[in-house]
PDB file of C-alpha atoms in Angstrom:
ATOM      1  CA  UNK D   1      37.958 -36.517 -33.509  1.00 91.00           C
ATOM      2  CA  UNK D   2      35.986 -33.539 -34.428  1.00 96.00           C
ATOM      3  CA  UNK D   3      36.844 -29.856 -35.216  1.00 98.00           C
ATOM      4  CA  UNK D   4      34.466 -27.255 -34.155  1.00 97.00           C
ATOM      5  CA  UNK D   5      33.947 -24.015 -33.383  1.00 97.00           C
ATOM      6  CA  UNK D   6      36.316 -22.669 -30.443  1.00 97.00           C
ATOM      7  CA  UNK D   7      34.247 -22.076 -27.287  1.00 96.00           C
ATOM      8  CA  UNK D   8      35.088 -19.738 -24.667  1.00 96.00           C
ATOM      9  CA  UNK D   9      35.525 -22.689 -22.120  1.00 96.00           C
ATOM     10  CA  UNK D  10      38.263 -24.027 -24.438  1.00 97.00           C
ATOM     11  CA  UNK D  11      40.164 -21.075 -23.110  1.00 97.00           C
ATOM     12  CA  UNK D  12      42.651 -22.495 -20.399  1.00 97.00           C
ATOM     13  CA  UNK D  13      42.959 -25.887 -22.281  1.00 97.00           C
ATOM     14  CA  UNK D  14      44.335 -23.988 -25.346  1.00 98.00           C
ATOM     15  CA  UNK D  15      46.823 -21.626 -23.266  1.00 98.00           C
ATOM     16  CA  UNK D  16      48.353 -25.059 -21.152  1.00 97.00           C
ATOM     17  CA  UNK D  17      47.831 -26.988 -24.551  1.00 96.00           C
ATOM     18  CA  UNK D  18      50.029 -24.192 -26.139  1.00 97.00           C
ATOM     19  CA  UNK D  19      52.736 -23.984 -23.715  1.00 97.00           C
ATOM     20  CA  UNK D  20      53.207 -28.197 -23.374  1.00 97.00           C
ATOM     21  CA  UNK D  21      53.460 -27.510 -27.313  1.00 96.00           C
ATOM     22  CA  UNK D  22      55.768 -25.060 -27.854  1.00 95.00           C
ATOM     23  CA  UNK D  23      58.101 -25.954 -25.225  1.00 96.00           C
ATOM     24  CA  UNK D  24      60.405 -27.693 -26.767  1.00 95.00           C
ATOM     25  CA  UNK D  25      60.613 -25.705 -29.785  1.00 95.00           C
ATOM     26  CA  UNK D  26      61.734 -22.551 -28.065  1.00 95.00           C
ATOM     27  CA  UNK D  27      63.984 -24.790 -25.969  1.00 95.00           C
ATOM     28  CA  UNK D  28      66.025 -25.474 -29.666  1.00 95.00           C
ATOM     29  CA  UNK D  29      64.872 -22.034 -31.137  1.00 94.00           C
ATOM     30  CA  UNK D  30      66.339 -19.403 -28.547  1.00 95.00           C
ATOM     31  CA  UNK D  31      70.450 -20.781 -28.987  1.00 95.00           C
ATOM     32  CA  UNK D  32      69.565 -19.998 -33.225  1.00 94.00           C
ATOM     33  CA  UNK D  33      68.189 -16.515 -33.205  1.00 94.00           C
ATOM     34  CA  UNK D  34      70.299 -13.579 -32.036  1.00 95.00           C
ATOM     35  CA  UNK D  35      70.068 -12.897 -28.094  1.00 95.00           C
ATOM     36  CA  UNK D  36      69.414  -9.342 -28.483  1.00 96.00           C
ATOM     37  CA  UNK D  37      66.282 -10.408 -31.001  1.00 95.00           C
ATOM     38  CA  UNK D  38      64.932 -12.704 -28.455  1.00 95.00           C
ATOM     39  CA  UNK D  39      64.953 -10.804 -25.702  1.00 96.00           C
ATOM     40  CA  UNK D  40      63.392  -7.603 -27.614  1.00 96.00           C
ATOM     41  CA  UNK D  41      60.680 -10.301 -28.532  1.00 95.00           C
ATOM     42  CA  UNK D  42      60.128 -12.086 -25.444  1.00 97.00           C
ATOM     43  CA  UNK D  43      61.187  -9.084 -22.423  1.00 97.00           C
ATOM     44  CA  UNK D  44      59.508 -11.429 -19.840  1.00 97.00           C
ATOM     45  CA  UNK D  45      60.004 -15.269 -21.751  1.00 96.00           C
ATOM     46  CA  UNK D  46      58.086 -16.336 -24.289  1.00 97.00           C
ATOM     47  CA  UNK D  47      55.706 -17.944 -22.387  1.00 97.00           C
ATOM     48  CA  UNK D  48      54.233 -15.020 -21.178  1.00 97.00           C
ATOM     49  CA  UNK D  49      54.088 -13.314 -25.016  1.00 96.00           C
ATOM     50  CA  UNK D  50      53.039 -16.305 -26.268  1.00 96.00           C
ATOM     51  CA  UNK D  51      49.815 -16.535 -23.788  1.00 97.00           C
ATOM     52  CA  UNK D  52      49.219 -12.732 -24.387  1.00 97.00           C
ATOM     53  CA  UNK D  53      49.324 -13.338 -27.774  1.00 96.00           C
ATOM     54  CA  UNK D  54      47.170 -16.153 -28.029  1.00 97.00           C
ATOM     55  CA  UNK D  55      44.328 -15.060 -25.346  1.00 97.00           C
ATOM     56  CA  UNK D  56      44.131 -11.915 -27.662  1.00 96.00           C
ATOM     57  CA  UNK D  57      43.482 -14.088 -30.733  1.00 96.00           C
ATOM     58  CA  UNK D  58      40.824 -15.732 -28.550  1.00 96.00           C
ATOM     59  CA  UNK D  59      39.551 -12.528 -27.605  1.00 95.00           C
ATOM     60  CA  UNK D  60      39.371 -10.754 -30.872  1.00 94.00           C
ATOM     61  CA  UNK D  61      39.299 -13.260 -33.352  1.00 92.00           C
ATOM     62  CA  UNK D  62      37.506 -16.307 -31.643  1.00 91.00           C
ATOM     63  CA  UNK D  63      35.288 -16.533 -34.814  1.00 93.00           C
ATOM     64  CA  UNK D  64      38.276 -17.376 -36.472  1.00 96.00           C
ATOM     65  CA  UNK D  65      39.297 -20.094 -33.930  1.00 98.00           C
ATOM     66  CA  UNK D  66      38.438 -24.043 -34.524  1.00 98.00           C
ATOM     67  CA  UNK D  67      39.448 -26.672 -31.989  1.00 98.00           C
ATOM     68  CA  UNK D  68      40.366 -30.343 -32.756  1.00 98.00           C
ATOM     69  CA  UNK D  69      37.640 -32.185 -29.701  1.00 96.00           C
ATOM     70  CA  UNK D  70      38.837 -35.531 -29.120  1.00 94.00           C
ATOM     71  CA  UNK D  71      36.380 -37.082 -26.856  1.00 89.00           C
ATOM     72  CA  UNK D  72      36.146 -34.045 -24.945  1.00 89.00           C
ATOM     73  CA  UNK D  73      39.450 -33.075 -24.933  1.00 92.00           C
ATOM     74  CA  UNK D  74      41.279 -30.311 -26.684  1.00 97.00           C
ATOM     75  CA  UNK D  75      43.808 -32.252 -29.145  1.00 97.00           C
ATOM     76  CA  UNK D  76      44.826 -29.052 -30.712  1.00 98.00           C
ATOM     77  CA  UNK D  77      43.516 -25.831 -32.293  1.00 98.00           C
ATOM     78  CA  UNK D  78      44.219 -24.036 -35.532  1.00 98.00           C
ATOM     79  CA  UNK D  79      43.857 -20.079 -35.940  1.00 97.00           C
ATOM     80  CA  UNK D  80      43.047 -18.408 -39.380  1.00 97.00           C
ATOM     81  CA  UNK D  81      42.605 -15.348 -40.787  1.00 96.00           C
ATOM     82  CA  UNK D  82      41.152 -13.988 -44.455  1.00 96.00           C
ATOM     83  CA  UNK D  83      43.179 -11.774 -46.617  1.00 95.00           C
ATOM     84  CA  UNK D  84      40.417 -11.123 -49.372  1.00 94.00           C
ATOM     85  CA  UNK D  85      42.425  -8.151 -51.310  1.00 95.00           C
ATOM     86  CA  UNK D  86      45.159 -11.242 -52.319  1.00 95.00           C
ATOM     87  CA  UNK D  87      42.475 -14.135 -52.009  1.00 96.00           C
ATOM     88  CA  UNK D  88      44.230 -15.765 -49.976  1.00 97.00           C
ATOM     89  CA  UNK D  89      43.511 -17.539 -46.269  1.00 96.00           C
ATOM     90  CA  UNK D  90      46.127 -17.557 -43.651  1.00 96.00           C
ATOM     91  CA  UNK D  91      46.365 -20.359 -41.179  1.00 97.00           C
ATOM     92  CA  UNK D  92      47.531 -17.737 -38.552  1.00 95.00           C
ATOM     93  CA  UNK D  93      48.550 -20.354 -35.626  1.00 96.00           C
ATOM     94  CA  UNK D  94      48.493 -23.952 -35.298  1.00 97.00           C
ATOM     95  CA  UNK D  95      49.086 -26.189 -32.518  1.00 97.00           C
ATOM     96  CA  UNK D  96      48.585 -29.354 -31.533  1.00 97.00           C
ATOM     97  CA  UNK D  97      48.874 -31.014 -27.858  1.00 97.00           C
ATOM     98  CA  UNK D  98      52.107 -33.164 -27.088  1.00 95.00           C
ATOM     99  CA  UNK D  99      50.089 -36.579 -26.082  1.00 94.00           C
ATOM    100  CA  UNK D 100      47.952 -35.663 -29.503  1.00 95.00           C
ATOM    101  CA  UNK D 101      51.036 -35.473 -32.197  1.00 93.00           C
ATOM    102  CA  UNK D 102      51.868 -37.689 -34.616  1.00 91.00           C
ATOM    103  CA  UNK D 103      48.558 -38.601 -34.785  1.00 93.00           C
ATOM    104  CA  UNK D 104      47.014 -36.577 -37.619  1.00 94.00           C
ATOM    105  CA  UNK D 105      45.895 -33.736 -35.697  1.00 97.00           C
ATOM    106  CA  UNK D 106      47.112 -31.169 -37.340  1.00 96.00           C
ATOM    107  CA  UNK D 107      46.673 -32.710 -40.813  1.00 96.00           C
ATOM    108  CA  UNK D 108      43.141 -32.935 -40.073  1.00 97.00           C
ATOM    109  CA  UNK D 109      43.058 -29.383 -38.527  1.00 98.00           C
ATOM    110  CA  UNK D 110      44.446 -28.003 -41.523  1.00 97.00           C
ATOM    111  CA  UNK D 111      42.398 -29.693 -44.111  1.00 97.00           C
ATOM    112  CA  UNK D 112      39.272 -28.523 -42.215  1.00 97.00           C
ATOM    113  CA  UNK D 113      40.633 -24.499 -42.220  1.00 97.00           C
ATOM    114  CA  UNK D 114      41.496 -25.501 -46.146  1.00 97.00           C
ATOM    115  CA  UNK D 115      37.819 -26.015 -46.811  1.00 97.00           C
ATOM    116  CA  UNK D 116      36.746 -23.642 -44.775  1.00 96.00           C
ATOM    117  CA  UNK D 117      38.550 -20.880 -46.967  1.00 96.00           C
ATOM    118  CA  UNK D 118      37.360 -22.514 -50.353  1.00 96.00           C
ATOM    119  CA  UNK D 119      33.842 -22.490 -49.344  1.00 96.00           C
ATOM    120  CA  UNK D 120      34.344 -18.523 -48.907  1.00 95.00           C
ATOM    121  CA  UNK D 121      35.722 -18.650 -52.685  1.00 96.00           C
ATOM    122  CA  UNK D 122      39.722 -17.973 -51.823  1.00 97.00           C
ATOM    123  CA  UNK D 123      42.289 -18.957 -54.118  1.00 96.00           C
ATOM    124  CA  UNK D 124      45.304 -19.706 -51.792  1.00 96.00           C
ATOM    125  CA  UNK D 125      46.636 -20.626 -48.553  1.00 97.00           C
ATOM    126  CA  UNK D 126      49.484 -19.439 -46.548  1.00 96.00           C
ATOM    127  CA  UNK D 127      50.909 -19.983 -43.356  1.00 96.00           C
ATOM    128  CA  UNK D 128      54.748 -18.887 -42.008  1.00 94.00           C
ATOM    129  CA  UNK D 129      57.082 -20.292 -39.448  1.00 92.00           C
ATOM    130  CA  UNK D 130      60.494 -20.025 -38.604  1.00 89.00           C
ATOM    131  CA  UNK D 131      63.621 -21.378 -40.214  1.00 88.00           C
ATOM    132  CA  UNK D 132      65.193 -22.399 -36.589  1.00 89.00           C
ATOM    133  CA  UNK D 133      65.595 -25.807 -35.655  1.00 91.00           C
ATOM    134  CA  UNK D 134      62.931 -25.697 -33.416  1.00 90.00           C
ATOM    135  CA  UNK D 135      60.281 -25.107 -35.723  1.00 93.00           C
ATOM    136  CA  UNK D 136      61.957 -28.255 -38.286  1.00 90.00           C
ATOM    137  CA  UNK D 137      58.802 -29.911 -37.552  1.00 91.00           C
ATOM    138  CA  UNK D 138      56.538 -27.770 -38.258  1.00 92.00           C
ATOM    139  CA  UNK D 139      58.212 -27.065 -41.881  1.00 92.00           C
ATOM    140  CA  UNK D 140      57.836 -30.783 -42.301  1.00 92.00           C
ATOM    141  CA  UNK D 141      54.454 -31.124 -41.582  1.00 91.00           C
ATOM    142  CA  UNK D 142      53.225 -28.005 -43.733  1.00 93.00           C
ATOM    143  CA  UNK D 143      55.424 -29.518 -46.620  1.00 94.00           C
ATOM    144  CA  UNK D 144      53.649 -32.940 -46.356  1.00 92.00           C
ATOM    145  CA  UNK D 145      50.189 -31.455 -46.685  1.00 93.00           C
ATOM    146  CA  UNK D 146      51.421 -29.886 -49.972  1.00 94.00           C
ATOM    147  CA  UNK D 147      52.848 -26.166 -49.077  1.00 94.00           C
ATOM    148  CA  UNK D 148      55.419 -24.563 -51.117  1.00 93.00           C
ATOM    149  CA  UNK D 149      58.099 -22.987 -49.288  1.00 92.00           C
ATOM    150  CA  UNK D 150      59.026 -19.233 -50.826  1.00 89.00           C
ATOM    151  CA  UNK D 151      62.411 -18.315 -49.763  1.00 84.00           C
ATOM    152  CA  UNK D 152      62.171 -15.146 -47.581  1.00 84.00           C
ATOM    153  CA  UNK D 153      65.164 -13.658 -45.399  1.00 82.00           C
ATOM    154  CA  UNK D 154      64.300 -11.422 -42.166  1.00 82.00           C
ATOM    155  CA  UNK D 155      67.519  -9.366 -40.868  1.00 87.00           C
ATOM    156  CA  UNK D 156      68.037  -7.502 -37.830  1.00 85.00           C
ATOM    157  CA  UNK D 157      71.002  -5.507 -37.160  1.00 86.00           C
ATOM    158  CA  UNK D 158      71.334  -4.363 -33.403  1.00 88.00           C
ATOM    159  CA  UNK D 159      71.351  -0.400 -32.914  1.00 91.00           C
TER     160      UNK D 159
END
């Protein structure tokens, strides 16, 4: 496997890649979070913010976009951005393709944004996901490679 530099041909591969991904954890998120909070966040699904979202990021920040290539396939992609007022790098998005997991991928993706942000001198890392059961996984896997959970609460109150 190799991580590069995202290319705009990647584009499509990333947007399916991302939906096969995140389909089952929106599947266990949505009954956990609030109905009026996920429908104020995703009007039309989430599939449809969640591609807007992303093809912006590939848009705007595609400098900031590396893609795990295995053999010419997209085995997942990792998202980052630099906060250099707190020294800190921010692995923005992550995601890695269903026939792909469990197989290091994201590990591997992560270690690569890791040195990536020490060669531009930061002194931290963060990266945030939710406390639903759908995203158990990813709390696991961010744990494993050493990240310290800090105990934030988000409320919403409907108006």
């Amino acid at each position: 496997m190799d991580i590069r530099p995202f290319q705009t041909s990647d584009t499509q591969k990333i947007l399916a890649l991302s939906i096969r991904a995140w389909t089952p954890v929106f599947e266990k998120m949505q009954p956990a979070v609030p109905g009026y909070v996920y429908n104020a966040f995703y009007p039309d699904g989430w599939q449809t913010r969640q591609l807007a979202d992303i093809e912006q990021l590939l848009n705007d920040e595609s400098q900031s976009v590396f893609v795990a290539d295995a053999s010419g396939e997209v085995a997942g992609f990792v998202g980052i951005r630099i906060h250099p007022e707190d020294q800190m790098g921010e692995i923005y998005i992550l995601a890695v393709d269903p026939d792909h997991q469990r197989a290091g991928v994201a590990t591997a993706l992560m270690e690569f944004a890791f040195g990536h942000m020490r060669q531009l001198g930061l002194a931290m890392v963060m990266v945030e996901t939710g406390g639903d059961p759908g995203h158990a996984t990813s709390r696991a896997c961010y744990e494993r490679v050493g990240f310290e959970r800090w105990p934030v609460a988000r409320y919403f109150k409907k108006l």
